[in-house]
């Protein structure tokens, strides 16, 4: 644990010294939120039930996208450490081999939490309001943290297998676009049949629906259990695959 903490602090210093990365990870989700609210929001709101606040409706999708943006940078940091020989150097020392990966994962989660806080602040300024109680907010935090952990382990894989920086970025970036093909920004009922089937059955839709229901004080139904199952399943599979790749390469 001590080794992981030291390596985590090293990564956080690197992130602090890269302000353009911080701004990109935090500002881009906010800009997309403003784009959907003020450019597309008027048209999309026509397909929503009367009285629905579109800021509240699309906020869960923006939160998921913010996590995806931050995890995509994890792949780049992983590739950078691998290319510089940091992994091999650390593995020659008497430390737990998994400490290096866990340090990257924890740094990604902290970065995601900071980005989520910025998104929430921006959403509140443009009209987001919620009457959710403390338990509902804790549930939202738990789901987002679990999703961040799962997507970070997914992003670790391209960081390990990529041959170039562009390759690491390209392999991780689809995570950012996946929320667009869900119920995050528009009801799935308005989509073409094939896209609707995909949107309703992909992992992020139950996660978005659960967060949306919690912040709007609505019943979550089975969505919360489906969302948790997806998050845990993705995390376990990605962790196993990432550890195998890491051990094989080092």
Coordinates of C-alpha atoms in Angstrom, one line a residue:
X1 CA 0.0 0.0 0.0
X2 CA 2.9 2.4 0.8
X3 CA 4.4 1.8 -2.6
X4 CA 1.1 2.5 -4.3
X5 CA 0.7 5.7 -2.4
X6 CA 4.2 6.9 -3.3
X7 CA 3.6 6.2 -7.0
X8 CA 0.2 7.8 -6.8
X9 CA 1.7 11.0 -5.4
X10 CA 4.2 10.9 -8.3
X11 CA 1.4 10.8 -10.9
X12 CA -0.5 13.6 -9.2
X13 CA 2.5 15.8 -9.4
X14 CA 2.8 15.0 -13.1
X15 CA -0.9 15.9 -13.6
X16 CA -0.4 19.2 -11.7
X17 CA 2.5 20.1 -14.0
X18 CA 0.3 19.5 -17.1
X19 CA -2.3 22.2 -16.8
X20 CA -3.5 21.7 -20.4
X21 CA -4.4 18.1 -19.6
X22 CA -6.4 19.2 -16.5
X23 CA -8.2 21.9 -18.5
X24 CA -9.0 19.6 -21.3
X25 CA -10.4 16.9 -19.1
X26 CA -12.5 19.3 -17.1
X27 CA -13.5 21.9 -19.6
X28 CA -14.5 19.7 -22.6
X29 CA -17.4 17.9 -20.7
X30 CA -18.7 21.4 -19.6
X31 CA -18.5 22.7 -23.2
X32 CA -20.4 19.6 -24.4
X33 CA -23.0 20.2 -21.7
X34 CA -23.5 23.8 -22.8
X35 CA -23.7 22.7 -26.4
X36 CA -26.5 20.3 -25.7
X37 CA -28.4 22.6 -23.4
X38 CA -28.3 25.8 -25.5
X39 CA -27.9 24.5 -29.1
X40 CA -29.7 21.1 -29.2
X41 CA -31.7 21.3 -26.0
X42 CA -34.7 23.2 -27.5
X43 CA -35.3 20.5 -30.1
X44 CA -34.7 17.6 -27.9
X45 CA -36.9 18.9 -25.1
X46 CA -39.9 18.6 -27.4
X47 CA -39.6 14.8 -27.2
X48 CA -39.5 14.9 -23.3
X49 CA -42.5 14.9 -21.0
X50 CA -43.8 18.3 -20.0
X51 CA -42.1 19.9 -17.1
X52 CA -38.8 18.0 -17.5
X53 CA -35.7 20.1 -16.9
X54 CA -33.4 19.3 -19.8
X55 CA -30.3 20.2 -17.7
X56 CA -31.3 17.6 -15.2
X57 CA -32.1 15.1 -18.0
X58 CA -28.7 15.3 -19.7
X59 CA -26.5 15.8 -16.7
X60 CA -26.0 12.1 -16.0
X61 CA -24.7 11.6 -19.5
X62 CA -22.3 14.5 -19.1
X63 CA -21.0 13.0 -15.8
X64 CA -20.4 9.7 -17.5
X65 CA -18.6 11.5 -20.4
X66 CA -16.4 13.4 -17.9
X67 CA -15.3 10.1 -16.4
X68 CA -14.6 8.8 -19.9
X69 CA -12.5 11.8 -20.8
X70 CA -10.3 11.4 -17.7
X71 CA -9.9 7.7 -18.2
X72 CA -8.7 8.2 -21.8
X73 CA -5.8 10.2 -20.4
X74 CA -4.9 7.3 -18.2
X75 CA -4.1 5.3 -21.3
X76 CA -1.7 8.1 -22.4
X77 CA 0.0 8.2 -19.0
X78 CA 0.3 4.4 -19.0
X79 CA 1.9 4.4 -22.4
X80 CA 4.3 7.2 -21.5
X81 CA 5.5 5.3 -18.4
X82 CA 5.9 2.1 -20.4
X83 CA 7.8 3.8 -23.2
X84 CA 10.2 5.5 -20.8
X85 CA 11.0 2.1 -19.2
X86 CA 9.4 3.2 -15.8
X87 CA 7.6 -0.1 -15.5
X88 CA 10.7 -2.2 -16.0
X89 CA 12.7 -0.1 -13.6
X90 CA 10.1 -0.3 -10.9
X91 CA 9.7 -4.0 -11.3
X92 CA 13.4 -4.5 -10.7
X93 CA 12.8 -3.1 -7.2
X94 CA 11.4 -5.0 -4.2
X95 CA 7.8 -3.7 -4.6
X96 CA 4.5 -5.2 -5.4
X97 CA 4.2 -5.4 -9.2
X98 CA 0.6 -4.3 -9.2
X99 CA 1.4 -1.1 -7.3
X100 CA 2.3 0.6 -10.6
X101 CA -1.1 -0.1 -12.1
X102 CA -3.1 0.7 -9.0
X103 CA -1.3 4.1 -8.7
X104 CA -2.5 5.0 -12.2
X105 CA -6.0 3.8 -11.4
X106 CA -6.2 5.9 -8.2
X107 CA -4.8 9.0 -10.0
X108 CA -7.4 8.6 -12.7
X109 CA -10.2 8.3 -10.1
X110 CA -9.1 11.5 -8.2
X111 CA -8.9 13.3 -11.5
X112 CA -12.4 12.1 -12.4
X113 CA -13.8 13.3 -9.1
X114 CA -12.3 16.8 -9.6
X115 CA -13.8 16.9 -13.1
X116 CA -17.2 15.8 -11.8
X117 CA -17.2 18.5 -9.2
X118 CA -16.6 21.1 -11.9
X119 CA -19.4 19.7 -14.0
X120 CA -21.8 19.8 -11.1
X121 CA -20.9 23.4 -10.4
X122 CA -21.4 24.4 -14.0
X123 CA -24.7 22.5 -14.2
X124 CA -25.9 24.3 -11.0
X125 CA -25.1 27.7 -12.6
X126 CA -27.2 27.0 -15.7
X127 CA -30.2 25.6 -13.9
X128 CA -29.6 22.2 -12.4
X129 CA -31.7 21.6 -9.3
X130 CA -32.3 18.5 -7.2
X131 CA -34.3 17.5 -4.1
X132 CA -32.4 14.2 -3.7
X133 CA -31.7 13.3 -0.1
X134 CA -28.3 12.3 1.3
X135 CA -28.8 8.5 0.6
X136 CA -29.7 9.2 -3.0
X137 CA -26.6 11.4 -3.4
X138 CA -24.4 8.7 -1.8
X139 CA -25.9 6.2 -4.2
X140 CA -25.0 8.5 -7.1
X141 CA -21.4 8.9 -5.8
X142 CA -21.1 5.1 -5.4
X143 CA -22.2 4.4 -8.9
X144 CA -20.0 7.1 -10.5
X145 CA -17.0 5.9 -8.5
X146 CA -17.6 2.3 -9.5
X147 CA -18.0 3.3 -13.1
X148 CA -14.8 5.4 -12.9
X149 CA -12.9 2.4 -11.5
X150 CA -14.3 0.1 -14.2
X151 CA -13.5 2.5 -17.2
X152 CA -10.1 3.2 -15.8
X153 CA -9.2 -0.5 -15.9
X154 CA -10.5 -0.6 -19.4
X155 CA -8.3 2.4 -20.4
X156 CA -5.2 0.7 -18.8
X157 CA -5.4 -2.0 -21.5
X158 CA -4.8 0.3 -24.6
X159 CA -2.1 2.1 -22.6
X160 CA -0.3 -1.2 -22.3
X161 CA -0.8 -2.7 -25.8
X162 CA -0.5 0.4 -27.9
X163 CA 2.6 0.9 -30.0
X164 CA 2.4 4.7 -30.3
X165 CA 0.9 7.7 -28.4
X166 CA -1.7 8.1 -31.1
X167 CA -2.6 4.5 -30.9
X168 CA -3.1 4.7 -27.1
X169 CA -5.3 7.7 -27.6
X170 CA -7.3 6.2 -30.5
X171 CA -7.9 2.9 -28.6
X172 CA -9.2 4.7 -25.5
X173 CA -11.2 7.5 -27.1
X174 CA -14.3 5.4 -28.0
X175 CA -15.1 5.5 -24.3
X176 CA -15.9 9.2 -24.8
X177 CA -18.3 8.6 -27.6
X178 CA -20.2 5.7 -26.1
X179 CA -22.5 7.9 -24.0
X180 CA -23.7 9.6 -27.2
X181 CA -25.3 6.2 -28.3
X182 CA -27.3 5.8 -25.1
X183 CA -30.3 7.5 -23.4
X184 CA -27.9 10.2 -22.1
X185 CA -29.0 13.1 -24.3
X186 CA -32.3 12.0 -25.9
X187 CA -35.0 9.4 -25.3
X188 CA -34.3 6.1 -27.0
X189 CA -37.8 6.1 -28.3
X190 CA -36.8 8.8 -30.8
X191 CA -34.0 6.7 -32.3
X192 CA -34.0 4.4 -35.4
X193 CA -34.8 0.8 -34.6
X194 CA -31.3 -0.6 -34.9
X195 CA -29.7 2.2 -32.9
X196 CA -32.5 2.0 -30.3
X197 CA -31.8 -1.7 -29.7
X198 CA -28.1 -0.9 -29.2
X199 CA -28.8 2.1 -27.0
X200 CA -31.2 0.3 -24.7
X201 CA -28.9 -2.7 -24.2
X202 CA -25.4 -1.1 -24.0
X203 CA -23.8 -0.8 -20.5
X204 CA -24.0 3.0 -20.1
X205 CA -27.8 3.3 -20.5
X206 CA -28.8 1.7 -17.2
X207 CA -26.0 3.7 -15.5
X208 CA -27.3 6.9 -16.9
X209 CA -30.9 6.0 -16.1
X210 CA -30.0 5.1 -12.5
X211 CA -28.2 8.4 -11.9
X212 CA -31.0 10.3 -13.6
X213 CA -33.6 8.7 -11.4
X214 CA -31.6 9.3 -8.2
X215 CA -31.0 13.0 -8.8
X216 CA -34.6 13.5 -9.8
X217 CA -35.9 11.6 -6.8
X218 CA -37.6 8.9 -8.9
X219 CA -37.7 5.1 -8.5
X220 CA -34.7 3.3 -10.0
X221 CA -36.4 0.0 -10.5
X222 CA -34.0 -2.7 -11.7
X223 CA -31.8 -0.2 -13.5
X224 CA -29.6 0.2 -10.4
X225 CA -28.8 -3.5 -10.1
X226 CA -28.2 -3.8 -13.8
X227 CA -25.9 -0.7 -13.7
X228 CA -23.9 -2.2 -10.8
X229 CA -23.7 -5.5 -12.5
X230 CA -22.3 -3.9 -15.6
X231 CA -19.8 -1.8 -13.6
X232 CA -18.5 -4.7 -11.6
X233 CA -18.4 -7.1 -14.6
X234 CA -16.5 -4.7 -16.8
X235 CA -14.1 -3.9 -13.9
X236 CA -13.3 -7.6 -13.2
X237 CA -12.8 -8.6 -16.8
X238 CA -10.7 -5.5 -17.6
X239 CA -8.6 -6.0 -14.4
X240 CA -7.9 -9.6 -15.2
X241 CA -7.0 -8.8 -18.8
X242 CA -4.9 -5.8 -17.9
X243 CA -2.9 -7.7 -15.2
X244 CA -2.2 -10.5 -17.7
X245 CA -0.9 -8.1 -20.3
X246 CA 1.1 -6.2 -17.8
X247 CA 2.8 -9.4 -16.4
X248 CA 3.5 -10.6 -19.9
X249 CA 5.1 -7.3 -21.0
X250 CA 7.2 -6.8 -17.9

